[in-house]
mmCIF file of C-alpha atoms in Angstrom:
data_model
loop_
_atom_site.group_PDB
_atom_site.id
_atom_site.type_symbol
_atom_site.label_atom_id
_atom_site.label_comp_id
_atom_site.label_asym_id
_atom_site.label_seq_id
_atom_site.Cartn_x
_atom_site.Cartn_y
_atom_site.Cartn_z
ATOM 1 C CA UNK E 1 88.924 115.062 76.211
ATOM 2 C CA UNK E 2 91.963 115.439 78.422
ATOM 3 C CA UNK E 3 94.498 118.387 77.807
ATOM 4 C CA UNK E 4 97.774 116.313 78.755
ATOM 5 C CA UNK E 5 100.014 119.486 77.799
ATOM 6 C CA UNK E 6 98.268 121.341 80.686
ATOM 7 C CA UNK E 7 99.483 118.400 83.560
ATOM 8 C CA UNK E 8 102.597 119.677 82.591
ATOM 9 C CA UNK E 9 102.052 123.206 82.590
ATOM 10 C CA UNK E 10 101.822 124.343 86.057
ATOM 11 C CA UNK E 11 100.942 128.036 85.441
ATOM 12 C CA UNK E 12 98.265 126.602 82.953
ATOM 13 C CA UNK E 13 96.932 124.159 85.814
ATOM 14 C CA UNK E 14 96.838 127.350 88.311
ATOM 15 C CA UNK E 15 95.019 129.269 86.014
ATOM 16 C CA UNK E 16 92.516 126.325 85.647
ATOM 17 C CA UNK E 17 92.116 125.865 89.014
ATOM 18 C CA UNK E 18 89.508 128.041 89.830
ATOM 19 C CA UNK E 19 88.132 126.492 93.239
ATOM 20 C CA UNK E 20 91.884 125.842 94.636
ATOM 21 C CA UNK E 21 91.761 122.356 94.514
ATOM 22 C CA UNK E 22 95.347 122.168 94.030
ATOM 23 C CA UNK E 23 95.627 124.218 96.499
ATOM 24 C CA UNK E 24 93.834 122.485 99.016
ATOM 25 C CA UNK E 25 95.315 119.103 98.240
ATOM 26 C CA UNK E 26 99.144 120.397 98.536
ATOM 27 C CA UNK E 27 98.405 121.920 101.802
ATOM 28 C CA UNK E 28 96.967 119.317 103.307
ATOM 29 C CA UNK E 29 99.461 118.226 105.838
ATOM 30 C CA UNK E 30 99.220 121.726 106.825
ATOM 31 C CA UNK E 31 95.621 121.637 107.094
ATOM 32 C CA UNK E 32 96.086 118.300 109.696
ATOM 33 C CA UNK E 33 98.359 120.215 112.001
ATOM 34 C CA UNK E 34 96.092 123.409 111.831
ATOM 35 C CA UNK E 35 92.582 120.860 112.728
ATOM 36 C CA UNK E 36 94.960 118.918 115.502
ATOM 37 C CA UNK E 37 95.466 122.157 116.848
ATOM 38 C CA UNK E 38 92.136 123.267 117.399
ATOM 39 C CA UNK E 39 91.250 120.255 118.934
ATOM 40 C CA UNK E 40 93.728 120.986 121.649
ATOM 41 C CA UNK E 41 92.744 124.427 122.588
ATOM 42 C CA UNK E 42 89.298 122.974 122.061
ATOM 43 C CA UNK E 43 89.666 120.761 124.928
ATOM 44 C CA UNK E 44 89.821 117.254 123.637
ATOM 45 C CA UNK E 45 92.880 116.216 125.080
ATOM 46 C CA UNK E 46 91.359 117.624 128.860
ATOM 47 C CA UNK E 47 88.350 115.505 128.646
ATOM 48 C CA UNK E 48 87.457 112.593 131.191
ATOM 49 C CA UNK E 49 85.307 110.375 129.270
ATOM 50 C CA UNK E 50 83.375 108.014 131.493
ATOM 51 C CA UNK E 51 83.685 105.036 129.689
ATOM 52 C CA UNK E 52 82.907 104.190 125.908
ATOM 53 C CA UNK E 53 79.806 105.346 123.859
ATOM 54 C CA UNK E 54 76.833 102.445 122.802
ATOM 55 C CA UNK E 55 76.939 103.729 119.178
ATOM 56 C CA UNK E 56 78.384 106.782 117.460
ATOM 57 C CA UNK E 57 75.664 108.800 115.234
ATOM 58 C CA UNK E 58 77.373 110.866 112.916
ATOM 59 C CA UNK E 59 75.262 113.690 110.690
ATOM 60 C CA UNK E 60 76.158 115.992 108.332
ATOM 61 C CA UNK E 61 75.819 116.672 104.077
ATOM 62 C CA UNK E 62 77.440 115.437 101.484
ATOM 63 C CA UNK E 63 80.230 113.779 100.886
ATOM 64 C CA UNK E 64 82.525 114.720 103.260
ATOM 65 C CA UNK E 65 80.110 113.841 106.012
ATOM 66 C CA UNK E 66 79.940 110.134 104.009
ATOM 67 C CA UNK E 67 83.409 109.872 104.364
ATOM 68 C CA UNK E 68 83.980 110.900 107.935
ATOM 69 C CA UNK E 69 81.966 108.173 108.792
ATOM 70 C CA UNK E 70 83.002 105.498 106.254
ATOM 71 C CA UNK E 71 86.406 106.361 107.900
ATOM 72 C CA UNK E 72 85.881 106.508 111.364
ATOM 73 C CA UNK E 73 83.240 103.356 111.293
ATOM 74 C CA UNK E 74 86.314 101.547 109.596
ATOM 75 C CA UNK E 75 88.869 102.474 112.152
ATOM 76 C CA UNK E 76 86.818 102.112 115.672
ATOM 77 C CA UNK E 77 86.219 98.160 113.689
ATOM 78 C CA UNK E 78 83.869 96.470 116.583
ATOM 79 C CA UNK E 79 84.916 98.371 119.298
ATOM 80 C CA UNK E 80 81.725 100.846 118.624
ATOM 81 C CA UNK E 81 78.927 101.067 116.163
ATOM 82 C CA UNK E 82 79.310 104.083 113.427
ATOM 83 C CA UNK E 83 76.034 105.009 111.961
ATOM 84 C CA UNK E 84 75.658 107.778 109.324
ATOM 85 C CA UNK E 85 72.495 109.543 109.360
ATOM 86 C CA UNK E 86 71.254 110.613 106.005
ATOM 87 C CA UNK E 87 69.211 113.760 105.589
ATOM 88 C CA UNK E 88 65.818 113.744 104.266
ATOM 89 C CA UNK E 89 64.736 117.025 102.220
ATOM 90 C CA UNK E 90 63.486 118.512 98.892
ATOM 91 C CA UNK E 91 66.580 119.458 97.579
ATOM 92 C CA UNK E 92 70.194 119.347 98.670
ATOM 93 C CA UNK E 93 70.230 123.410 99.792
ATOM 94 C CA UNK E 94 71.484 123.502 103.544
ATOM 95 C CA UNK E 95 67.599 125.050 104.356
ATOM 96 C CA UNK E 96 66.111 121.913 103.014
ATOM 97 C CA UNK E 97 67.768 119.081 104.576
ATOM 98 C CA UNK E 98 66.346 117.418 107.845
ATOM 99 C CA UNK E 99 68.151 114.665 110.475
ATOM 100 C CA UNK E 100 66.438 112.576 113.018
ATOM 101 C CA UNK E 101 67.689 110.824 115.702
ATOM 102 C CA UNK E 102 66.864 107.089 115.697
ATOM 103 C CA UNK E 103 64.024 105.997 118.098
ATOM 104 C CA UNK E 104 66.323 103.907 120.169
ATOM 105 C CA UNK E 105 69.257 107.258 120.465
ATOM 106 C CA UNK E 106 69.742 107.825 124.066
ATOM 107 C CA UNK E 107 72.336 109.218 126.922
ATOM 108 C CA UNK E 108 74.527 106.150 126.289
ATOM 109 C CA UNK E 109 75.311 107.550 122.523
ATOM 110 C CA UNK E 110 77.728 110.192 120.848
ATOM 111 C CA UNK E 111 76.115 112.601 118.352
ATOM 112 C CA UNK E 112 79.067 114.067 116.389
ATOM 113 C CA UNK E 113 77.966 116.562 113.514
ATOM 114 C CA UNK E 114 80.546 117.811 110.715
ATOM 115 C CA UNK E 115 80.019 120.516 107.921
ATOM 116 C CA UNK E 116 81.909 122.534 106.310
ATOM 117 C CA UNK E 117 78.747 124.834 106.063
ATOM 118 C CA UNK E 118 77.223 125.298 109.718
ATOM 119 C CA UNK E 119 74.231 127.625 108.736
ATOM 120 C CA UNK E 120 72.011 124.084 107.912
ATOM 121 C CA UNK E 121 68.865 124.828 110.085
ATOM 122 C CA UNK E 122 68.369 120.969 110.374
ATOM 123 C CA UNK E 123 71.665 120.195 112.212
ATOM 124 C CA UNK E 124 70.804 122.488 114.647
ATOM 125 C CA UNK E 125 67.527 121.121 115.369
ATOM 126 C CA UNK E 126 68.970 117.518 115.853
ATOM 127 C CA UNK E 127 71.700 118.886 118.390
ATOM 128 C CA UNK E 128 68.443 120.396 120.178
ATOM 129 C CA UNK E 129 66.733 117.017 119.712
ATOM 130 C CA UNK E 130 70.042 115.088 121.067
ATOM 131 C CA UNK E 131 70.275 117.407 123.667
ATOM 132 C CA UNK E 132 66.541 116.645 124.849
ATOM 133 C CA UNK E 133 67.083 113.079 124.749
ATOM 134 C CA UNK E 134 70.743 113.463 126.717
ATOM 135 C CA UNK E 135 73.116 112.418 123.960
ATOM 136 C CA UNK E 136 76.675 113.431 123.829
ATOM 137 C CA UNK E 137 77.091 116.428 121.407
ATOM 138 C CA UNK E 138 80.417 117.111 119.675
ATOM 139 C CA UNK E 139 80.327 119.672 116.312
ATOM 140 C CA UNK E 140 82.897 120.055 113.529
ATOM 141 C CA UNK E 141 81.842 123.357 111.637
ATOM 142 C CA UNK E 142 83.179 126.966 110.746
ATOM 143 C CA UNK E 143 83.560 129.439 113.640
ATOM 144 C CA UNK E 144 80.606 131.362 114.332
ATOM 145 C CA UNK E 145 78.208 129.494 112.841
ATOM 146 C CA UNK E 146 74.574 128.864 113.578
ATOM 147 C CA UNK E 147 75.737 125.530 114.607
ATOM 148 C CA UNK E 148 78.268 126.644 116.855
ATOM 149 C CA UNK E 149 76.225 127.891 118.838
ATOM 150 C CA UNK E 150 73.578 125.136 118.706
ATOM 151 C CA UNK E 151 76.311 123.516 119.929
ATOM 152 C CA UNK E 152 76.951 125.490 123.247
ATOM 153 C CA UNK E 153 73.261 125.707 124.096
ATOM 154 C CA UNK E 154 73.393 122.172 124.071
ATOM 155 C CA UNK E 155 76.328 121.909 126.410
ATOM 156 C CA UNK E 156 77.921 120.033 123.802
ATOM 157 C CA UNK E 157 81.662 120.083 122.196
ATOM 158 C CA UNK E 158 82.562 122.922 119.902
ATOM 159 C CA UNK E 159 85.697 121.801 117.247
ATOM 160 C CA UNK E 160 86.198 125.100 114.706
ATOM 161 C CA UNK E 161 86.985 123.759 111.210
ATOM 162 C CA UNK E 162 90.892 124.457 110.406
ATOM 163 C CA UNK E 163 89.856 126.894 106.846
ATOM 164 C CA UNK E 164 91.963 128.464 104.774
ATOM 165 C CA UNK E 165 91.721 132.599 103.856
ATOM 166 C CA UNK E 166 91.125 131.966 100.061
ATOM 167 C CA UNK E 167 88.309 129.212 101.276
ATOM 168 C CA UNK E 168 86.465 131.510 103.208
ATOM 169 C CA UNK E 169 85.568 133.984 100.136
ATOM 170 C CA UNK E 170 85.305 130.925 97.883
ATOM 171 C CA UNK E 171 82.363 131.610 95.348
ATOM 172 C CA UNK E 172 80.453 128.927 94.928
ATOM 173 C CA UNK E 173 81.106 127.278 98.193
ATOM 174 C CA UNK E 174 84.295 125.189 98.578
ATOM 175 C CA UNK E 175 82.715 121.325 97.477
ATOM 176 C CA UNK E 176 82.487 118.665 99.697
ATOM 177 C CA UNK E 177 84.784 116.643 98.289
ATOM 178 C CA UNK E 178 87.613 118.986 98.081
ATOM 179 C CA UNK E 179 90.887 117.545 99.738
ATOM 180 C CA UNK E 180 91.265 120.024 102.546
ATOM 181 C CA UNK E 181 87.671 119.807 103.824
ATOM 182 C CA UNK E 182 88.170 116.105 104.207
ATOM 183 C CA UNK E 183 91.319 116.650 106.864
ATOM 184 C CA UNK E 184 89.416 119.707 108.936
ATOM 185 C CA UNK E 185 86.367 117.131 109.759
ATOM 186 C CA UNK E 186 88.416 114.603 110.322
ATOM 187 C CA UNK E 187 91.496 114.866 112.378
ATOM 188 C CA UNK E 188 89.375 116.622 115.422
ATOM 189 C CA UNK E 189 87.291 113.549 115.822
ATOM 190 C CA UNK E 190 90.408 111.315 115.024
ATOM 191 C CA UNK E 191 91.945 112.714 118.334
ATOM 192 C CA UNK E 192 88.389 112.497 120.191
ATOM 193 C CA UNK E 193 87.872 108.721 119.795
ATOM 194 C CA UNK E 194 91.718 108.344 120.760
ATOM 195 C CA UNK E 195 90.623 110.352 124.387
ATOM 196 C CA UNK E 196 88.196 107.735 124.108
ATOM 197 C CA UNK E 197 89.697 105.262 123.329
ATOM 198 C CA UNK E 198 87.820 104.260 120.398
ATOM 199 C CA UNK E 199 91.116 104.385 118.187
ATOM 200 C CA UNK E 200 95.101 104.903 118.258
ATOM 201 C CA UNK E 201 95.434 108.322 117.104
ATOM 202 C CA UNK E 202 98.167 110.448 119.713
ATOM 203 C CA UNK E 203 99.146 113.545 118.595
ATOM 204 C CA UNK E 204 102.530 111.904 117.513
ATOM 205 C CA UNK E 205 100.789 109.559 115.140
ATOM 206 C CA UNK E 206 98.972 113.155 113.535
ATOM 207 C CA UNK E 207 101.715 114.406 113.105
ATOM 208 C CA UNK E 208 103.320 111.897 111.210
ATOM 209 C CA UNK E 209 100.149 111.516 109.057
ATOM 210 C CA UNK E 210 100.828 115.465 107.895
ATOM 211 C CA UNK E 211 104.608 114.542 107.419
ATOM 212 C CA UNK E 212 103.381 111.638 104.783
ATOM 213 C CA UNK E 213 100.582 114.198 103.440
ATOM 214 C CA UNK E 214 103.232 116.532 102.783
ATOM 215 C CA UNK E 215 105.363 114.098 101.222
ATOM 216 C CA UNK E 216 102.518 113.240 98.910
ATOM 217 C CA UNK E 217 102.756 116.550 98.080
ATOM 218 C CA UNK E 218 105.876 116.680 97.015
ATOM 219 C CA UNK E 219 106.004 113.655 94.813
ATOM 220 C CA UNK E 220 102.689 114.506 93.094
ATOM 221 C CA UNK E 221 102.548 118.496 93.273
ATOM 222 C CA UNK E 222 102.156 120.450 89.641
ATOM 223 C CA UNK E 223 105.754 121.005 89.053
ATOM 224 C CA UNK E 224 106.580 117.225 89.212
ATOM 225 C CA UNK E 225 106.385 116.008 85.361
ATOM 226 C CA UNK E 226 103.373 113.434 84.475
ATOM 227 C CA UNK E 227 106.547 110.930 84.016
ATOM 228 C CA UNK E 228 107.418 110.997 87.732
ATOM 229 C CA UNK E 229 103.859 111.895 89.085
ATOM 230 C CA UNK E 230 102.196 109.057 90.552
ATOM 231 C CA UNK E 231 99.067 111.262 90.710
ATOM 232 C CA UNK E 232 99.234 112.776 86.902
ATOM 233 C CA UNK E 233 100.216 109.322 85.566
ATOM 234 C CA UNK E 234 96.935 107.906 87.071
ATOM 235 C CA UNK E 235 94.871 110.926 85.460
ATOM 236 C CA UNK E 236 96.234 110.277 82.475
ATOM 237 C CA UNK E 237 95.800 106.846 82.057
ATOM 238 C CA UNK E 238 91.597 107.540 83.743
ATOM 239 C CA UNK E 239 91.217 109.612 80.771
ATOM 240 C CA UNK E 240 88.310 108.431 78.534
ATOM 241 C CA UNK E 241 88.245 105.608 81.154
ATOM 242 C CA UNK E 242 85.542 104.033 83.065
ATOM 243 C CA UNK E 243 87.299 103.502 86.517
ATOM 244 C CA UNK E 244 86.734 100.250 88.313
ATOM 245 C CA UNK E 245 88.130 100.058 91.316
ATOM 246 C CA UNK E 246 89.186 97.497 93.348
ATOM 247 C CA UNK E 247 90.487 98.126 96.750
ATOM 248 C CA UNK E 248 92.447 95.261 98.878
ATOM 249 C CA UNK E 249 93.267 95.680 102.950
ATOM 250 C CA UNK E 250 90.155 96.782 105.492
ATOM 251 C CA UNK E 251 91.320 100.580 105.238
ATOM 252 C CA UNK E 252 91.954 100.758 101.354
ATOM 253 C CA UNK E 253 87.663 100.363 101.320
ATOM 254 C CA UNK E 254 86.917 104.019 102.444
ATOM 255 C CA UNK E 255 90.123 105.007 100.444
ATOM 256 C CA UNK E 256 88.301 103.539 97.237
ATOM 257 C CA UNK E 257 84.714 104.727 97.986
ATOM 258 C CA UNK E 258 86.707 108.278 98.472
ATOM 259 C CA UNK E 259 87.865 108.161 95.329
ATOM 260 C CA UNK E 260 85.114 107.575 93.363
ATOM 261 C CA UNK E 261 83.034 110.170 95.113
ATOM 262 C CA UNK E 262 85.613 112.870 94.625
ATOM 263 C CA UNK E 263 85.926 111.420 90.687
ATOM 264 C CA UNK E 264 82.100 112.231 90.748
ATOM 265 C CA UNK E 265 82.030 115.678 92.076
ATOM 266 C CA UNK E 266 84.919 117.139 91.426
ATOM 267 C CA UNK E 267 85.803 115.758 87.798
ATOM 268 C CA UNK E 268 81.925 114.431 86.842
ATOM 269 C CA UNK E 269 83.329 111.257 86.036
ATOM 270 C CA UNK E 270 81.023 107.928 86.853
ATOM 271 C CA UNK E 271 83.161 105.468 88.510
ATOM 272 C CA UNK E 272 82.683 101.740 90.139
ATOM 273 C CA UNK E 273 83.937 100.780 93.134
ATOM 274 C CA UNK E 274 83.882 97.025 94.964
ATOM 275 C CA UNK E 275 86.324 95.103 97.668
ATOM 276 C CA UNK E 276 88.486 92.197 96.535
ATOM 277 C CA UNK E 277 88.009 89.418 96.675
ATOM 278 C CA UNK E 278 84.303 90.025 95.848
ATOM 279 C CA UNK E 279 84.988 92.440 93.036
ATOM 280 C CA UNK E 280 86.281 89.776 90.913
ATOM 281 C CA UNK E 281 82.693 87.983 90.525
ATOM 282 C CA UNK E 282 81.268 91.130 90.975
ATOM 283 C CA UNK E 283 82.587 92.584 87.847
ATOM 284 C CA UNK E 284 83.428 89.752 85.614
ATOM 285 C CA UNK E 285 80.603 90.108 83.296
ATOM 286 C CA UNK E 286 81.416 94.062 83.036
ATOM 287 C CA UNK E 287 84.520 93.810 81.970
ATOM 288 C CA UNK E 288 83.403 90.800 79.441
ATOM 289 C CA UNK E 289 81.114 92.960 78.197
ATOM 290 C CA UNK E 290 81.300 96.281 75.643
ATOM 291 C CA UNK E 291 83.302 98.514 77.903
ATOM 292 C CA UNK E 292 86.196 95.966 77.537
ATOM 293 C CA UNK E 293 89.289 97.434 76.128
ATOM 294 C CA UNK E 294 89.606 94.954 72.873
ATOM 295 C CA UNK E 295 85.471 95.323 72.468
ATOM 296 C CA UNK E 296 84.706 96.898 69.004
ATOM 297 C CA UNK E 297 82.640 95.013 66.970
ATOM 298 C CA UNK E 298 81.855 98.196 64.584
ATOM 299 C CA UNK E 299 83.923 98.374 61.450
ATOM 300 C CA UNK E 300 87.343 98.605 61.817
ATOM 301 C CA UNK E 301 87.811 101.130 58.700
ATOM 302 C CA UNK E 302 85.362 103.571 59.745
ATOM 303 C CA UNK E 303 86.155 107.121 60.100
ATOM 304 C CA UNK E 304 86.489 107.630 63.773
ATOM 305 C CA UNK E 305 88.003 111.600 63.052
ATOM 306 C CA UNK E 306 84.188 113.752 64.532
ATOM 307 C CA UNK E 307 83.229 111.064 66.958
ATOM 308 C CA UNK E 308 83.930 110.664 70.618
ATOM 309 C CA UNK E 309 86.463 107.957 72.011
ATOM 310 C CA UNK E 310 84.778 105.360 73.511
ATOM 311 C CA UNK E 311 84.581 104.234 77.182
ATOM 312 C CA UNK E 312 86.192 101.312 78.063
ATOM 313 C CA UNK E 313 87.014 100.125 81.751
ATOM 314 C CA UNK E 314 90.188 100.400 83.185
ATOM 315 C CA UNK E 315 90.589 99.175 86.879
ATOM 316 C CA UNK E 316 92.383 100.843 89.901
ATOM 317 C CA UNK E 317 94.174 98.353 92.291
ATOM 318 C CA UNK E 318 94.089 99.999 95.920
ATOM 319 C CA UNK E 319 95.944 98.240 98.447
ATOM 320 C CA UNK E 320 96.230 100.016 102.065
ATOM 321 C CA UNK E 321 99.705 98.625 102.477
ATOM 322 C CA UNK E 322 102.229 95.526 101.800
ATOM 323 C CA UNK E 323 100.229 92.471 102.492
ATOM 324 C CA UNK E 324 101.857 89.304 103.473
ATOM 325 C CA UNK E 325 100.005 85.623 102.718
ATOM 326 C CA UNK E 326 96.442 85.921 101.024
ATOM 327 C CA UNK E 327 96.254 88.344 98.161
ATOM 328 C CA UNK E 328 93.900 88.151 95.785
ATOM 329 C CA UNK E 329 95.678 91.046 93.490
ATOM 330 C CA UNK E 330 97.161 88.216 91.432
ATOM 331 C CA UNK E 331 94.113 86.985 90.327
ATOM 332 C CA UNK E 332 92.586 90.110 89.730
ATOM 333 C CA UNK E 333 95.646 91.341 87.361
ATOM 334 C CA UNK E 334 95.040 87.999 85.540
ATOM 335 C CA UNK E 335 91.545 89.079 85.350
ATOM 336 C CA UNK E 336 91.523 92.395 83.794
ATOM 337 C CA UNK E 337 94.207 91.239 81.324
ATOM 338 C CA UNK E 338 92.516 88.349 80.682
ATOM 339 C CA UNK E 339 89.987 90.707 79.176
ATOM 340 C CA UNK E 340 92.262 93.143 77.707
ATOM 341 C CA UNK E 341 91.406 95.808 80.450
ATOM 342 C CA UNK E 342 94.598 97.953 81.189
ATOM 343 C CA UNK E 343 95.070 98.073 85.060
ATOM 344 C CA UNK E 344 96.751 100.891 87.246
ATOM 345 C CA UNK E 345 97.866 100.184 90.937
ATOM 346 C CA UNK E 346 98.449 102.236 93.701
ATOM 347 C CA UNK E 347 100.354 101.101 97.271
ATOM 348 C CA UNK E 348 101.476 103.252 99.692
ATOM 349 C CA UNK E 349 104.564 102.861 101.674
ATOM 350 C CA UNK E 350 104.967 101.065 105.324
ATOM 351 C CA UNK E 351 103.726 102.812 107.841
ATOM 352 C CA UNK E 352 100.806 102.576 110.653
ATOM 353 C CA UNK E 353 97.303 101.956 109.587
ATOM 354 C CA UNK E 354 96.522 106.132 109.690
ATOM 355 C CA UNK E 355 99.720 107.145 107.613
ATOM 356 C CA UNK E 356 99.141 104.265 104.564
ATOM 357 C CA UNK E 357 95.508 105.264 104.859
ATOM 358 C CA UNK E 358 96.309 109.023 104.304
ATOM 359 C CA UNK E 359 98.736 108.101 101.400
ATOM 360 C CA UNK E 360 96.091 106.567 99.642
ATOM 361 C CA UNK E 361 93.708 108.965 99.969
ATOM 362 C CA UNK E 362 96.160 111.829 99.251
ATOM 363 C CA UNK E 363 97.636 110.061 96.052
ATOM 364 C CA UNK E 364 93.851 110.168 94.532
ATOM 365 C CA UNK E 365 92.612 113.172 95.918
ATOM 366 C CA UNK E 366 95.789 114.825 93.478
ATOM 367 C CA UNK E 367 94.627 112.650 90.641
ATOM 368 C CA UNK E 368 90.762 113.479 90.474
ATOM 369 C CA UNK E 369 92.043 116.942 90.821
ATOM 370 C CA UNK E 370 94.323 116.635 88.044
ATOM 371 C CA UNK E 371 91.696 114.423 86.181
ATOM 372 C CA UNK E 372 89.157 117.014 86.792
ATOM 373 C CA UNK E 373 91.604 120.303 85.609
ATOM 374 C CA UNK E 374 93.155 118.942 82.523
ATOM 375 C CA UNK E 375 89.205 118.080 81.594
ATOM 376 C CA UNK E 376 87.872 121.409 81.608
ATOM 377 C CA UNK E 377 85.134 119.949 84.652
#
């Protein structure tokens, strides 16, 4: 059950917020500038890239890793190839997880390897096995890390992850999904594939992604009443709620994808997630089904006091920005009400492809968060 006198609380939700989620997500526009920064002194900016990779293989575990790449595969578009590379191990501990190379992998292709973690034995065996087969290396992990200096043996690129002090004694480890580990991996490789021109990401255009991340902030941050909070309102509304959610615009798919992974993790809430305007076939029958809102074929005068509410779907329009000529949002609105499924709708404001795409994801980072505090996950 949700606690909706806590959203309003904010001591209550600081108290509750025991792996500083809100935290992480309110400083993320800080967290961009730190991560852009390290780049810099890194070198990034001082490279001479000899033209562009064949493919970029991207490794790492988790969901932040599954993210990077969603992102980055959906921003380079066809200029170059993004492939995740998904471990293979026992269990998901750091010691058991394992990464080849693909047989074809070769001195035409960019490794890049992001964790939050560093110490996984297995990452630093594929930068040796890159290295052998004369791949570019570039790493994304905590300073001093095994990885790190994998990572210099293999006369590779070195990017220390922008942390924060409370992060850094965080018991159990800070989770993958948590806003401000998203923004560390990210933005360093977001200015790499602009050196190589992979992708239009200038320093400039960072900075105006933390300006909209910390304008997020503002409208959705814990002192901002549920009646004025984007980001509460949508919590609110997911509560008892199977999400469904539909994203419109090529960058509102990783947005969407985002969401529901950081839904699963951080607030153990199962979620669906499809493009429009295959979602609307895709779905139909689901929200025809028992999860529909007006579904209750049990007796209407039964006493409903000691049992659980029931699930019923509610959908989450995405859209990555104002989109002239086709749509299909209309129909999809005429959908879920056709079936008496509530809908909820999120579009950011104009801006370049990087800033709408950082609103979105920003707006429903601070609602699983929410979602996940006021639930007791």
């Amino acid at each position: 059950m949700l606690d909706e006198s806590l959203l309003d609380t904010p001591e209550a939700l600081a108290e509750a917020d025991h792996r500083a989620l809100l935290r992480g997500a309110a400083e993320a526009g800080a967290r961009v500038r730190t991560a852009a920064r390290h780049a810099t002194e890194a070198g990034v900016h001082e490279l001479k890239p000899d033209g562009r990779p064949r493919a970029i293989l991207l490794a790492g575990p988790g969901a932040a890793a599954t993210c990077v790449a969603d992102l980055l595969g959906t921003l380079a578009g066809a200029a170059c190839p993004v492939t995740r590379l998904a471990p293979a191990g026992v269990a998901p501990a750091a010691g058991a997880l394992r990464w080849e190379l693909p047989g074809w992998a070769g001195s035409v292709d960019l490794l890049i390897v992001t964790t939050p973690d560093g110490s996984e034995p297995g990452l630093s065996l594929l930068v040796e096995q890159a290295y052998r087969r004369g791949c570019t290396v570039v790493a994304v992990a905590p300073a001093g890390s095994p990885l790190a200096d994998a990572a210099g043996a293999a006369h590779g690129l070195f990017v220390p992850m922008a942390t924060a002090p409370y992060e850094q004694d965080e018991q159990p480890p800070v989770a993958a999904s948590a806003p401000g580990v998203l923004w560390a991996l990210l933005i360093p490789l977001l200015a790499l594939l602009d050196r190589i021109a992979l992708i239009a990401a200038p320093p400039e255009e960072l900075e105006r992604v933390a300006d909209r991340l910390d304008h997020i902030a503002e409208r959705c941050g814990p002192a901002v009443a549920t009646y004025s909070n984007p980001a509460k309102t949508l919590a609110a509304e997911l509560a008892d709620s199977l999400p469904v959610i539909w994203t419109e615009g090529t960058s509102a798919g990783p947005a969407g994808r985002r969401f529901a992974a950081a839904l699963a993790e951080l607030a153990g809430r199962p979620s669906l997630v499809a493009e429009l305007p295959e979602a609307l076939a895709a779905h139909n029958a689901l929200l025809a089904g028992p999860l529909a809102a007006g579904a209750d074929p049990d007796d209407f005068f039964r006493d409903r006091v000691e049992e659980a509410p029931a699930l019923h779907a509610r959908v989450v329009l995405l859209r990555d920005r104002p989109i002239g000529g086709l749509t299909a949002a209309p129909a999809a609105r005429e959908l879920a009400l056709s079936h008496d499924t509530p809908i909820s709708e999120l579009e950011p404001e104009a801006g370049d492809e990087l800033v709408t795409l950082a609103e979105l994801i920003a707006m429903t980072d601070f609602a699983a968060v929410y979602l996940a505090l006021a639930s007791g996950s």
